mmCIF file of C-alpha atoms in Angstrom:
data_model
loop_
_atom_site.group_PDB
_atom_site.id
_atom_site.type_symbol
_atom_site.label_atom_id
_atom_site.label_comp_id
_atom_site.label_asym_id
_atom_site.label_seq_id
_atom_site.Cartn_x
_atom_site.Cartn_y
_atom_site.Cartn_z
ATOM 1 C CA GLU A 307 28.063 -59.563 -35.127
ATOM 2 C CA VAL A 308 25.322 -57.637 -32.749
ATOM 3 C CA GLN A 309 22.147 -56.108 -35.123
ATOM 4 C CA LEU A 310 19.697 -54.323 -33.903
ATOM 5 C CA VAL A 311 16.859 -53.507 -36.069
ATOM 6 C CA GLU A 312 13.762 -51.314 -35.141
ATOM 7 C CA SER A 313 10.230 -51.523 -36.416
ATOM 8 C CA GLY A 314 6.576 -49.803 -36.049
ATOM 9 C CA GLY A 315 7.678 -46.039 -36.355
ATOM 10 C CA GLY A 316 4.707 -43.938 -38.557
ATOM 11 C CA LEU A 317 2.629 -41.221 -37.788
ATOM 12 C CA VAL A 318 -0.015 -41.205 -35.300
ATOM 13 C CA GLN A 319 -2.453 -38.885 -33.822
ATOM 14 C CA PRO A 320 -1.865 -36.875 -30.394
ATOM 15 C CA GLY A 321 -3.706 -38.805 -28.339
ATOM 16 C CA GLY A 322 -3.572 -42.406 -30.692
ATOM 17 C CA SER A 323 -0.603 -45.632 -29.629
ATOM 18 C CA LEU A 324 1.907 -47.076 -31.719
ATOM 19 C CA ARG A 325 4.257 -49.982 -30.750
ATOM 20 C CA LEU A 326 8.044 -50.278 -31.963
ATOM 21 C CA SER A 327 9.823 -53.365 -31.830
ATOM 22 C CA CYS A 328 13.557 -53.883 -32.067
ATOM 23 C CA ALA A 329 14.854 -57.529 -33.615
ATOM 24 C CA ALA A 330 17.638 -58.549 -31.994
ATOM 25 C CA SER A 331 20.678 -61.286 -33.495
ATOM 26 C CA GLY A 332 24.197 -61.930 -33.069
ATOM 27 C CA PHE A 333 24.788 -62.065 -28.950
ATOM 28 C CA THR A 334 22.379 -64.004 -26.346
ATOM 29 C CA PHE A 335 19.440 -61.683 -26.165
ATOM 30 C CA SER A 336 17.715 -62.991 -22.688
ATOM 31 C CA SER A 337 21.456 -61.987 -21.200
ATOM 32 C CA TYR A 338 21.261 -58.321 -21.538
ATOM 33 C CA ALA A 339 18.721 -55.584 -20.719
ATOM 34 C CA MET A 340 17.582 -53.535 -23.171
ATOM 35 C CA SER A 341 16.670 -50.103 -23.434
ATOM 36 C CA TRP A 342 14.964 -47.516 -25.774
ATOM 37 C CA VAL A 343 16.413 -44.225 -26.309
ATOM 38 C CA ARG A 344 15.148 -41.017 -28.209
ATOM 39 C CA GLN A 345 16.463 -38.123 -29.869
ATOM 40 C CA ALA A 346 13.974 -35.184 -30.730
ATOM 41 C CA PRO A 347 14.153 -32.749 -33.633
ATOM 42 C CA GLY A 348 16.892 -30.858 -33.207
ATOM 43 C CA LYS A 349 17.299 -31.849 -29.602
ATOM 44 C CA GLY A 350 19.557 -33.980 -27.915
ATOM 45 C CA LEU A 351 19.318 -38.330 -26.784
ATOM 46 C CA GLU A 352 17.141 -39.094 -24.007
ATOM 47 C CA TRP A 353 16.792 -42.322 -23.031
ATOM 48 C CA VAL A 354 13.274 -43.669 -22.263
ATOM 49 C CA SER A 355 12.407 -46.775 -21.134
ATOM 50 C CA ALA A 356 15.130 -49.802 -19.847
ATOM 51 C CA ILE A 357 14.029 -54.170 -19.335
ATOM 52 C CA GLY A 358 15.934 -56.324 -17.585
ATOM 53 C CA GLY A 359 17.649 -59.799 -19.416
ATOM 54 C CA SER A 360 14.394 -61.545 -17.945
ATOM 55 C CA GLY A 361 11.702 -58.852 -18.233
ATOM 56 C CA ASP A 362 11.188 -58.872 -14.677
ATOM 57 C CA SER A 363 12.881 -55.347 -13.583
ATOM 58 C CA THR A 364 11.396 -52.093 -15.676
ATOM 59 C CA TYR A 365 12.152 -48.987 -15.123
ATOM 60 C CA TYR A 366 11.077 -45.412 -17.059
ATOM 61 C CA ALA A 367 11.830 -41.606 -17.401
ATOM 62 C CA ASP A 368 9.064 -39.386 -15.523
ATOM 63 C CA SER A 369 8.414 -37.977 -19.158
ATOM 64 C CA VAL A 370 6.850 -41.030 -20.545
ATOM 65 C CA LYS A 371 5.619 -43.475 -16.881
ATOM 66 C CA GLY A 372 2.248 -44.721 -17.207
ATOM 67 C CA ARG A 373 2.144 -43.982 -20.742
ATOM 68 C CA PHE A 374 4.692 -46.360 -22.111
ATOM 69 C CA THR A 375 5.275 -49.696 -21.254
ATOM 70 C CA ILE A 376 8.411 -51.653 -22.019
ATOM 71 C CA SER A 377 8.542 -55.626 -22.930
ATOM 72 C CA ARG A 378 10.534 -58.429 -24.171
ATOM 73 C CA GLY A 379 9.897 -61.334 -25.745
ATOM 74 C CA ASN A 380 13.270 -63.565 -25.734
ATOM 75 C CA SER A 381 11.332 -66.726 -27.527
ATOM 76 C CA LYS A 382 12.018 -64.090 -30.076
ATOM 77 C CA ASN A 383 14.803 -62.347 -29.459
ATOM 78 C CA THR A 384 12.569 -59.207 -29.816
ATOM 79 C CA LEU A 385 11.741 -56.206 -27.398
ATOM 80 C CA TYR A 386 8.904 -54.360 -27.692
ATOM 81 C CA LEU A 387 7.879 -50.381 -26.687
ATOM 82 C CA GLN A 388 4.149 -49.732 -26.702
ATOM 83 C CA MET A 389 3.481 -46.045 -26.688
ATOM 84 C CA ASN A 390 -0.069 -45.133 -25.474
ATOM 85 C CA SER A 391 -1.412 -41.379 -25.024
ATOM 86 C CA LEU A 392 0.862 -39.858 -27.778
ATOM 87 C CA ARG A 393 2.039 -36.256 -27.412
ATOM 88 C CA ALA A 394 3.356 -34.093 -30.640
ATOM 89 C CA ALA A 395 6.704 -34.251 -27.127
ATOM 90 C CA ASP A 396 6.884 -37.718 -27.919
ATOM 91 C CA THR A 397 7.754 -37.315 -31.666
ATOM 92 C CA ALA A 398 10.882 -38.622 -32.104
ATOM 93 C CA VAL A 399 13.655 -41.347 -33.823
ATOM 94 C CA TYR A 400 13.264 -43.736 -31.504
ATOM 95 C CA TYR A 401 16.522 -46.156 -31.341
ATOM 96 C CA CYS A 402 16.253 -49.584 -29.271
ATOM 97 C CA ALA A 403 19.848 -50.557 -27.479
ATOM 98 C CA LYS A 404 21.807 -52.856 -26.229
ATOM 99 C CA SER A 405 22.271 -52.260 -22.211
ATOM 100 C CA TYR A 406 21.508 -48.810 -20.795
ATOM 101 C CA THR A 407 24.553 -48.510 -18.762
ATOM 102 C CA ILE A 408 27.457 -48.468 -21.054
ATOM 103 C CA ILE A 409 25.824 -48.667 -24.868
ATOM 104 C CA ARG A 410 27.783 -49.836 -27.448
ATOM 105 C CA ASN A 411 25.446 -51.337 -29.706
ATOM 106 C CA TRP A 412 22.652 -49.221 -31.261
ATOM 107 C CA GLY A 413 19.732 -49.924 -33.985
ATOM 108 C CA GLN A 414 19.045 -47.586 -37.162
ATOM 109 C CA GLY A 415 15.909 -45.885 -34.867
ATOM 110 C CA THR A 416 12.897 -46.001 -36.582
ATOM 111 C CA LEU A 417 10.879 -42.382 -36.332
ATOM 112 C CA VAL A 418 7.320 -41.272 -34.912
ATOM 113 C CA THR A 419 5.808 -38.406 -35.509
ATOM 114 C CA VAL A 420 2.505 -37.716 -33.371
ATOM 115 C CA SER A 421 0.907 -35.074 -35.488
ATOM 116 C CA SER A 422 -2.647 -34.508 -36.106
ATOM 117 C CA ASP B 1080 17.353 -37.694 -11.833
ATOM 118 C CA ILE B 1081 22.069 -36.644 -12.365
ATOM 119 C CA GLN B 1082 21.327 -33.823 -14.229
ATOM 120 C CA MET B 1083 25.063 -33.677 -17.493
ATOM 121 C CA THR B 1084 25.825 -30.095 -17.941
ATOM 122 C CA GLN B 1085 27.535 -30.416 -21.397
ATOM 123 C CA SER B 1086 29.975 -27.609 -22.238
ATOM 124 C CA PRO B 1087 30.399 -25.744 -24.769
ATOM 125 C CA SER B 1088 26.994 -26.415 -26.820
ATOM 126 C CA SER B 1089 28.976 -25.791 -30.489
ATOM 127 C CA LEU B 1090 32.375 -25.715 -31.108
ATOM 128 C CA SER B 1091 33.945 -24.864 -34.380
ATOM 129 C CA ALA B 1092 37.621 -25.862 -35.118
ATOM 130 C CA SER B 1093 40.212 -26.855 -37.703
ATOM 131 C CA VAL B 1094 41.472 -29.257 -39.012
ATOM 132 C CA GLY B 1095 44.547 -31.021 -36.593
ATOM 133 C CA ASP B 1096 42.976 -28.849 -33.659
ATOM 134 C CA ARG B 1097 42.999 -29.867 -30.620
ATOM 135 C CA VAL B 1098 39.355 -29.854 -29.574
ATOM 136 C CA THR B 1099 38.171 -30.076 -25.547
ATOM 137 C CA ILE B 1100 34.702 -30.618 -24.209
ATOM 138 C CA THR B 1101 33.821 -30.575 -20.586
ATOM 139 C CA CYS B 1102 30.932 -32.517 -18.332
ATOM 140 C CA ARG B 1103 29.550 -32.092 -15.465
ATOM 141 C CA ALA B 1104 27.566 -33.828 -13.002
ATOM 142 C CA SER B 1105 25.409 -32.727 -10.626
ATOM 143 C CA GLN B 1106 26.724 -35.808 -8.053
ATOM 144 C CA GLY B 1107 29.828 -37.296 -7.911
ATOM 145 C CA ILE B 1108 29.041 -40.369 -10.627
ATOM 146 C CA ASN B 1109 32.178 -42.852 -9.465
ATOM 147 C CA ASN B 1110 33.596 -42.414 -13.121
ATOM 148 C CA TYR B 1111 30.714 -43.946 -14.429
ATOM 149 C CA LEU B 1112 30.758 -41.668 -17.552
ATOM 150 C CA ASN B 1113 31.055 -42.561 -21.202
ATOM 151 C CA TRP B 1114 31.235 -40.743 -24.701
ATOM 152 C CA TYR B 1115 29.549 -41.138 -27.374
ATOM 153 C CA GLN B 1116 29.685 -39.914 -31.118
ATOM 154 C CA HIS B 1117 26.299 -39.256 -33.442
ATOM 155 C CA LYS B 1118 26.446 -37.997 -37.106
ATOM 156 C CA PRO B 1119 22.887 -37.462 -38.543
ATOM 157 C CA GLY B 1120 20.582 -40.234 -39.804
ATOM 158 C CA LYS B 1121 23.323 -42.786 -37.879
ATOM 159 C CA ALA B 1122 23.416 -44.548 -35.109
ATOM 160 C CA PRO B 1123 25.173 -42.892 -32.290
ATOM 161 C CA LYS B 1124 28.516 -44.821 -31.719
ATOM 162 C CA LEU B 1125 30.772 -45.222 -28.155
ATOM 163 C CA LEU B 1126 34.086 -43.986 -28.022
ATOM 164 C CA ILE B 1127 34.887 -43.822 -24.270
ATOM 165 C CA TYR B 1128 33.450 -45.889 -21.731
ATOM 166 C CA ASP B 1129 34.315 -44.982 -17.609
ATOM 167 C CA ALA B 1130 35.541 -42.002 -18.274
ATOM 168 C CA SER B 1131 39.003 -42.556 -19.810
ATOM 169 C CA ASN B 1132 38.620 -46.420 -21.414
ATOM 170 C CA LEU B 1133 39.137 -46.166 -25.439
ATOM 171 C CA GLU B 1134 36.249 -48.016 -27.245
ATOM 172 C CA THR B 1135 37.731 -50.936 -29.174
ATOM 173 C CA GLY B 1136 38.769 -49.954 -32.746
ATOM 174 C CA VAL B 1137 38.348 -45.954 -31.707
ATOM 175 C CA PRO B 1138 41.008 -44.050 -32.686
ATOM 176 C CA SER B 1139 43.742 -43.383 -30.501
ATOM 177 C CA ARG B 1140 42.964 -39.630 -30.803
ATOM 178 C CA PHE B 1141 39.977 -39.601 -28.983
ATOM 179 C CA SER B 1142 40.556 -39.505 -25.077
ATOM 180 C CA GLY B 1143 38.396 -38.924 -21.950
ATOM 181 C CA SER B 1144 39.509 -38.089 -18.272
ATOM 182 C CA GLY B 1145 38.171 -36.676 -14.870
ATOM 183 C CA SER B 1146 36.602 -38.246 -11.892
ATOM 184 C CA GLY B 1147 33.766 -37.447 -9.773
ATOM 185 C CA THR B 1148 32.178 -35.069 -11.091
ATOM 186 C CA ASP B 1149 34.095 -33.251 -13.934
ATOM 187 C CA PHE B 1150 34.937 -34.691 -17.234
ATOM 188 C CA THR B 1151 36.959 -33.636 -20.189
ATOM 189 C CA PHE B 1152 36.596 -35.329 -24.016
ATOM 190 C CA THR B 1153 39.475 -34.929 -26.333
ATOM 191 C CA ILE B 1154 40.352 -35.145 -29.588
ATOM 192 C CA SER B 1155 44.042 -34.599 -29.654
ATOM 193 C CA SER B 1156 44.272 -33.758 -33.801
ATOM 194 C CA LEU B 1157 40.616 -32.698 -35.136
ATOM 195 C CA GLN B 1158 39.547 -34.320 -38.254
ATOM 196 C CA PRO B 1159 37.234 -33.985 -41.296
ATOM 197 C CA GLU B 1160 35.604 -37.671 -40.550
ATOM 198 C CA ASP B 1161 35.185 -36.240 -36.845
ATOM 199 C CA ILE B 1162 32.290 -33.777 -37.417
ATOM 200 C CA ALA B 1163 29.289 -34.730 -35.501
ATOM 201 C CA THR B 1164 27.591 -34.369 -31.835
ATOM 202 C CA TYR B 1165 29.276 -35.429 -29.200
ATOM 203 C CA TYR B 1166 27.335 -36.551 -25.931
ATOM 204 C CA CYS B 1167 28.497 -37.821 -22.055
ATOM 205 C CA GLN B 1168 25.933 -40.175 -20.555
ATOM 206 C CA GLN B 1169 26.249 -41.279 -16.945
ATOM 207 C CA TYR B 1170 24.933 -44.164 -15.906
ATOM 208 C CA ASP B 1171 25.819 -44.352 -12.025
ATOM 209 C CA ASN B 1172 22.198 -43.558 -10.956
ATOM 210 C CA LEU B 1173 18.481 -44.341 -12.890
ATOM 211 C CA PRO B 1174 17.606 -42.679 -14.600
ATOM 212 C CA PRO B 1175 21.095 -42.699 -16.838
ATOM 213 C CA THR B 1176 21.074 -39.001 -18.168
ATOM 214 C CA PHE B 1177 22.505 -37.437 -21.156
ATOM 215 C CA GLY B 1178 24.461 -34.371 -21.605
ATOM 216 C CA GLN B 1179 22.853 -31.334 -24.223
ATOM 217 C CA GLY B 1180 25.567 -32.055 -26.706
ATOM 218 C CA THR B 1181 28.178 -30.549 -28.012
ATOM 219 C CA ARG B 1182 28.138 -29.835 -31.853
ATOM 220 C CA LEU B 1183 31.371 -29.580 -33.551
ATOM 221 C CA GLU B 1184 31.922 -27.973 -37.175
ATOM 222 C CA ILE B 1185 35.085 -27.680 -39.033
ATOM 223 C CA LYS B 1186 36.551 -23.718 -39.351
#
């Protein structure tokens, strides 16, 4: 059974940093692209970033480009999202997802709140 | 970026009703169109992939159709457990983009 468990969310001040992690199990992690999708309060789903299985290819939404960095540790079956220069608009539940095309598996989400 | 325009943004229907949601892409997307169900506090759930393929384990009252730029999602007989927000998503081009969502309520 595929499991994706996010961690690392919390309250951070504007301009601050946070690193999210997603522990994956139940599949061959290194064989799959992974992505992050977020949902701001009262808003819809927004794709944030994706990374290829080997980690060589990374993709970002314009709204986070230059501030967020996606990476993965295939030996640890873990996906990461380093978030810098955080803004109030980044406040959202962040979901880890297996793939960025047809997303069959999602984590339960971790809440990031950017506020002073 | 490909824009996905979903309508309506909210919908109220009775148990047993047929419910239809539409999604229009700003350019052709080769049927690379998925539909998700999202309930509060839960992870989104894939219902339909590649425009018309029912995901394994999803009840047959859910269906999808369409091609090119215009797509339709249908619940043939609304059940109380179907209350959720529904999203279309294209993955023909990066970035993958979602529609703005349709909030479905029971009348």
